[in-house]
Amino acid sequence: MWKDMITFPRLGIGTYRVWNRDFFYYKKYLMVSIFWSFTDPLLYILAFGYGLGFFVGAINGIPYILFLAPAILCTTGMQGAVFESTYSSFTKLRVQKTYETIMMTPVTVEDVVAGEILWGASKAFFAVLGVMAVFVAMRMVHGFQAWLVLPVLFIVCWCMSAMAMVVTSFAKDYDSFTYFFSLIITPMSLLAGTYFPLEHFPKWAQTAAWVLPLTHGVVIVRSLFLSRWHSSLWINFALLFLMAILFSNWAINQTRRRLIY
C-alpha cells in the first residue's frame, strides 16, 4: 500500500494526450490568461513590496521587496494550480463527464488523472514564468542560482495541483471547495513564511507550517532567489517532492474508486 503511494506515477502516452487536449483548448486564451495571472502578483509587489516595505525596511539584511518576491512566485504557482485542479477538474469530472468520455478511448484512469495534474501544474507554471519575467524587467533577478528556482517552482505547482486533485476526487459539489480554500489554502498562503519570517510566529504556528508543502517551496525558492543555497535545503526539496508523489497517487487511487467502483 505505502510502497505504491511513494512510487512515481506511471506517465504513458495517454497522459500526454490528456495534457495536450487541455492545452489545445487553453492556447486560444494563452496570452490573456497569462496576463491576468501575473496582474494580481504584480499588485502584491506594488502594495506590499513598496508600500509595506517602506515601513518594514529590511528583514535579516534583505530588502523587504526581495524577501517578498520569491513568496509571490510560490503563491502564484499555488493559486493557479489549485484553481485549475479544483473547479475546472470538478466540472470535467462531474458536470461534463469528460473523464468518462476520455476513458472510452485507450486511456486509463491513471492517464486521465496524471494528465490533469500535469496540466494544472503546467498552467500554473505559465503564470509563474510571467511573474518571473516581470521580476527580470524590474532587475530583481541576479545570479545563476536565481534561475534555478524555475524547476523547484514547477514541483511546487505539481504538488499543489495534485493536492487539489485529491480534494476534487472527494468533492460532492462546488461548495466543497469553500472549505478547502478557507481551511487550507488561505492559512497556508499566510503561514508558510511568505510575508514574514517563520520565526516571528508562535511555536505552534511554526510547527504547523512545516507540515505544509508551500513552506518547503518558499524556503527553497527564497534561498535560491537570494543566492543563499545551503545543503540542508535538500531535506526541504525531498519532502516537497515526496508530498507531490503522495498526493498524485492518492488522487489517482481515489478517482479510480469514484469512476469505476
Short mmCIF file of C-alpha atoms in Angstrom, two decimals:
data_model
loop_
_atom_site.label_atom_id
_atom_site.label_comp_id
_atom_site.label_asym_id
_atom_site.label_seq_id
_atom_site.Cartn_x
_atom_site.Cartn_y
_atom_site.Cartn_z
CA MET A 1 0.00 0.00 0.00
CA TRP A 2 2.55 2.56 1.15
CA LYS A 3 5.08 1.35 -1.38
CA ASP A 4 2.57 2.15 -4.14
CA MET A 5 1.91 5.58 -2.65
CA ILE A 6 5.57 6.64 -2.79
CA THR A 7 6.22 5.21 -6.25
CA PHE A 8 6.48 7.77 -9.04
CA PRO A 9 3.23 7.72 -11.07
CA ARG A 10 3.45 5.99 -14.43
CA LEU A 11 3.23 8.51 -17.26
CA GLY A 12 2.19 6.94 -20.56
CA ILE A 13 1.23 8.32 -23.94
CA GLY A 14 -2.31 8.69 -22.61
CA THR A 15 -1.05 11.17 -20.02
CA TYR A 16 0.39 13.33 -22.77
CA ARG A 17 -2.83 13.11 -24.79
CA VAL A 18 -4.94 14.30 -21.84
CA TRP A 19 -2.45 17.13 -21.23
CA ASN A 20 -2.45 18.05 -24.93
CA ARG A 21 -6.25 18.12 -25.02
CA ASP A 22 -6.30 20.69 -22.21
CA PHE A 23 -3.51 22.72 -23.79
CA PHE A 24 -5.24 22.70 -27.18
CA TYR A 25 -8.24 24.40 -25.60
CA TYR A 26 -6.18 26.71 -23.40
CA LYS A 27 -3.86 28.06 -26.10
CA LYS A 28 -6.76 30.01 -27.61
CA TYR A 29 -6.68 32.18 -24.48
CA LEU A 30 -2.98 31.78 -23.63
CA MET A 31 -1.87 35.42 -23.68
CA VAL A 32 -4.99 36.75 -21.95
CA SER A 33 -4.76 34.07 -19.27
CA ILE A 34 -1.08 34.70 -18.60
CA PHE A 35 -1.70 38.46 -18.44
CA TRP A 36 -4.39 38.13 -15.77
CA SER A 37 -2.33 35.52 -13.91
CA PHE A 38 0.56 37.85 -13.17
CA THR A 39 -1.50 41.05 -12.77
CA ASP A 40 -2.55 40.04 -9.26
CA PRO A 41 1.01 39.16 -8.10
CA LEU A 42 2.25 42.44 -9.57
CA LEU A 43 -0.27 44.31 -7.43
CA TYR A 44 1.02 42.44 -4.38
CA ILE A 45 4.57 43.50 -5.19
CA LEU A 46 3.49 47.12 -5.57
CA ALA A 47 1.28 47.19 -2.47
CA PHE A 48 3.37 45.07 -0.10
CA GLY A 49 6.84 45.30 -1.64
CA TYR A 50 6.90 49.07 -1.99
CA GLY A 51 4.07 50.13 0.31
CA LEU A 52 4.57 47.90 3.35
CA GLY A 53 8.25 47.54 2.50
CA PHE A 54 8.72 51.26 3.20
CA PHE A 55 7.78 50.69 6.85
CA VAL A 56 9.35 47.25 7.27
CA GLY A 57 12.68 48.19 5.69
CA ALA A 58 14.83 45.06 5.66
CA ILE A 59 14.44 41.55 7.09
CA ASN A 60 17.69 39.91 8.14
CA GLY A 61 19.51 42.43 5.96
CA ILE A 62 17.34 41.68 2.92
CA PRO A 63 15.19 44.47 1.40
CA TYR A 64 11.58 43.52 2.01
CA ILE A 65 10.68 43.54 -1.69
CA LEU A 66 13.39 40.92 -2.35
CA PHE A 67 12.22 38.92 0.64
CA LEU A 68 8.66 39.00 -0.72
CA ALA A 69 9.37 38.26 -4.40
CA PRO A 70 10.16 34.52 -4.02
CA ALA A 71 7.00 34.05 -1.98
CA ILE A 72 4.96 35.74 -4.71
CA LEU A 73 6.37 33.25 -7.22
CA CYS A 74 5.34 30.34 -4.97
CA THR A 75 1.85 31.63 -4.18
CA THR A 76 1.25 32.36 -7.87
CA GLY A 77 2.04 28.74 -8.67
CA MET A 78 -0.09 27.53 -5.78
CA GLN A 79 -3.17 29.55 -6.68
CA GLY A 80 -3.00 28.76 -10.39
CA ALA A 81 -2.62 25.02 -9.79
CA VAL A 82 -5.29 24.85 -7.11
CA PHE A 83 -7.95 26.71 -9.08
CA GLU A 84 -7.33 24.64 -12.21
CA SER A 85 -7.40 21.30 -10.39
CA THR A 86 -10.50 22.07 -8.33
CA TYR A 87 -13.22 23.98 -10.19
CA SER A 88 -12.08 23.12 -13.71
CA SER A 89 -11.34 19.47 -12.95
CA PHE A 90 -14.56 19.01 -11.00
CA THR A 91 -16.53 20.36 -13.95
CA LYS A 92 -14.90 17.80 -16.23
CA LEU A 93 -15.40 15.04 -13.65
CA ARG A 94 -19.00 15.59 -12.56
CA VAL A 95 -20.73 18.08 -14.87
CA GLN A 96 -19.38 17.49 -18.36
CA LYS A 97 -18.41 13.84 -17.73
CA THR A 98 -15.26 14.49 -19.74
CA TYR A 99 -13.20 11.88 -17.92
CA GLU A 100 -15.70 9.13 -18.61
CA THR A 101 -15.72 10.09 -22.30
CA ILE A 102 -11.92 10.04 -22.49
CA MET A 103 -11.85 6.61 -20.85
CA MET A 104 -13.87 5.20 -23.77
CA THR A 105 -10.61 5.50 -25.70
CA PRO A 106 -7.42 3.51 -24.89
CA VAL A 107 -6.69 5.85 -21.97
CA THR A 108 -6.66 4.65 -18.35
CA VAL A 109 -7.79 6.38 -15.18
CA GLU A 110 -4.13 6.82 -14.26
CA ASP A 111 -3.51 8.61 -17.56
CA VAL A 112 -6.51 10.90 -17.07
CA VAL A 113 -5.65 11.94 -13.52
CA ALA A 114 -1.91 12.23 -14.16
CA GLY A 115 -2.63 14.27 -17.28
CA GLU A 116 -4.95 16.58 -15.37
CA ILE A 117 -2.44 17.05 -12.56
CA LEU A 118 0.32 17.73 -15.07
CA TRP A 119 -1.89 20.21 -16.88
CA GLY A 120 -2.80 22.04 -13.67
CA ALA A 121 0.90 22.28 -12.85
CA SER A 122 1.76 23.46 -16.36
CA LYS A 123 -0.90 26.15 -16.45
CA ALA A 124 0.23 27.47 -13.08
CA PHE A 125 3.85 27.38 -14.23
CA PHE A 126 2.98 29.54 -17.25
CA ALA A 127 1.78 32.19 -14.79
CA VAL A 128 4.96 31.79 -12.74
CA LEU A 129 7.02 32.44 -15.86
CA GLY A 130 5.05 35.64 -16.45
CA VAL A 131 5.78 36.84 -12.91
CA MET A 132 9.44 35.89 -13.30
CA ALA A 133 9.58 37.97 -16.48
CA VAL A 134 8.24 40.96 -14.55
CA PHE A 135 10.89 40.48 -11.86
CA VAL A 136 13.58 40.36 -14.55
CA ALA A 137 12.25 43.61 -16.01
CA MET A 138 12.35 45.13 -12.52
CA ARG A 139 16.00 43.99 -12.21
CA MET A 140 15.26 41.84 -9.17
CA VAL A 141 16.82 38.65 -10.58
CA HIS A 142 20.58 38.34 -10.04
CA GLY A 143 22.96 35.41 -10.42
CA PHE A 144 22.75 31.88 -11.74
CA GLN A 145 21.09 30.45 -8.62
CA ALA A 146 18.07 32.72 -9.08
CA TRP A 147 17.19 30.86 -12.29
CA LEU A 148 17.31 27.51 -10.52
CA VAL A 149 14.05 28.47 -8.82
CA LEU A 150 12.17 27.52 -12.01
CA PRO A 151 12.41 23.70 -11.70
CA VAL A 152 11.62 23.99 -7.99
CA LEU A 153 8.60 26.15 -8.76
CA PHE A 154 7.34 23.54 -11.22
CA ILE A 155 7.48 20.95 -8.44
CA VAL A 156 5.54 23.37 -6.22
CA CYS A 157 2.93 23.69 -8.97
CA TRP A 158 2.83 19.91 -9.38
CA CYS A 159 2.43 19.32 -5.64
CA MET A 160 -0.37 21.87 -5.29
CA SER A 161 -2.14 20.58 -8.40
CA ALA A 162 -2.01 17.03 -7.02
CA MET A 163 -3.26 18.16 -3.61
CA ALA A 164 -6.18 19.97 -5.22
CA MET A 165 -6.95 16.90 -7.35
CA VAL A 166 -7.24 14.84 -4.17
CA VAL A 167 -9.86 17.26 -2.88
CA THR A 168 -11.67 17.16 -6.24
CA SER A 169 -11.78 13.37 -6.14
CA PHE A 170 -13.74 13.57 -2.86
CA ALA A 171 -15.84 16.68 -3.61
CA LYS A 172 -19.61 16.29 -3.92
CA ASP A 173 -20.32 19.77 -5.27
CA TYR A 174 -18.67 23.15 -5.88
CA ASP A 175 -19.39 24.27 -2.32
CA SER A 176 -16.98 21.61 -1.07
CA PHE A 177 -14.09 23.73 -2.30
CA THR A 178 -15.07 26.58 0.01
CA TYR A 179 -13.82 24.58 2.99
CA PHE A 180 -10.62 23.65 1.16
CA PHE A 181 -9.77 27.25 0.34
CA SER A 182 -10.84 28.63 3.74
CA LEU A 183 -9.26 25.97 5.94
CA ILE A 184 -6.14 25.01 3.97
CA ILE A 185 -5.18 27.31 1.09
CA THR A 186 -5.69 30.69 2.81
CA PRO A 187 -3.89 29.68 6.05
CA MET A 188 -1.11 28.07 4.01
CA SER A 189 -0.59 31.26 1.98
CA LEU A 190 -0.25 33.25 5.22
CA LEU A 191 1.66 30.85 7.48
CA ALA A 192 4.25 29.45 5.07
CA GLY A 193 6.79 32.21 5.71
CA THR A 194 5.50 34.16 2.73
CA TYR A 195 5.15 37.68 4.09
CA PHE A 196 7.22 37.43 7.27
CA PRO A 197 9.89 35.04 8.62
CA LEU A 198 8.58 31.87 10.24
CA GLU A 199 10.50 32.54 13.44
CA HIS A 200 8.22 35.51 14.17
CA PHE A 201 5.20 33.22 14.53
CA PRO A 202 4.19 31.37 17.71
CA LYS A 203 5.76 27.93 18.18
CA TRP A 204 2.54 26.08 17.35
CA ALA A 205 2.20 28.02 14.09
CA GLN A 206 5.81 27.28 13.16
CA THR A 207 5.26 23.57 13.77
CA ALA A 208 2.07 23.56 11.71
CA ALA A 209 3.79 25.48 8.89
CA TRP A 210 6.39 22.74 8.34
CA VAL A 211 3.61 20.27 7.53
CA LEU A 212 2.53 22.48 4.62
CA PRO A 213 4.15 21.90 1.20
CA LEU A 214 4.21 25.62 0.40
CA THR A 215 6.54 26.26 3.35
CA HIS A 216 9.22 24.00 1.89
CA GLY A 217 8.74 25.57 -1.53
CA VAL A 218 9.11 29.10 -0.16
CA VAL A 219 12.24 28.20 1.84
CA ILE A 220 13.96 26.66 -1.19
CA VAL A 221 12.90 29.32 -3.70
CA ARG A 222 13.84 32.20 -1.40
CA SER A 223 17.28 30.74 -0.74
CA LEU A 224 17.96 30.24 -4.45
CA PHE A 225 16.49 33.58 -5.46
CA LEU A 226 18.80 35.33 -3.00
CA SER A 227 21.79 33.08 -3.88
CA ARG A 228 21.87 31.61 -0.38
CA TRP A 229 21.67 27.89 -1.11
CA HIS A 230 22.88 25.53 1.62
CA SER A 231 22.95 21.74 1.81
CA SER A 232 20.16 21.42 4.42
CA LEU A 233 17.69 22.59 1.77
CA TRP A 234 17.94 19.14 0.18
CA ILE A 235 15.73 17.95 3.04
CA ASN A 236 13.06 20.51 2.11
CA PHE A 237 13.37 19.51 -1.53
CA ALA A 238 13.00 15.80 -0.71
CA LEU A 239 9.91 16.45 1.44
CA LEU A 240 8.31 18.63 -1.23
CA PHE A 241 8.97 16.02 -3.91
CA LEU A 242 7.65 13.23 -1.70
CA MET A 243 4.46 15.19 -0.98
CA ALA A 244 3.91 15.69 -4.71
CA ILE A 245 4.21 11.94 -5.32
CA LEU A 246 1.94 11.05 -2.38
CA PHE A 247 -0.79 13.49 -3.42
CA SER A 248 -0.56 12.31 -7.05
CA ASN A 249 -1.01 8.64 -6.16
CA TRP A 250 -3.76 9.46 -3.68
CA ALA A 251 -5.65 11.42 -6.34
CA ILE A 252 -5.25 8.60 -8.88
CA ASN A 253 -6.47 5.93 -6.45
CA GLN A 254 -9.45 7.91 -5.19
CA THR A 255 -10.55 8.99 -8.68
CA ARG A 256 -10.33 5.35 -9.80
CA ARG A 257 -12.72 4.37 -6.99
CA ARG A 258 -15.08 7.16 -7.93
CA LEU A 259 -15.21 6.43 -11.65
CA ILE A 260 -15.04 2.64 -11.71
CA TYR A 261 -16.36 1.21 -8.45
#
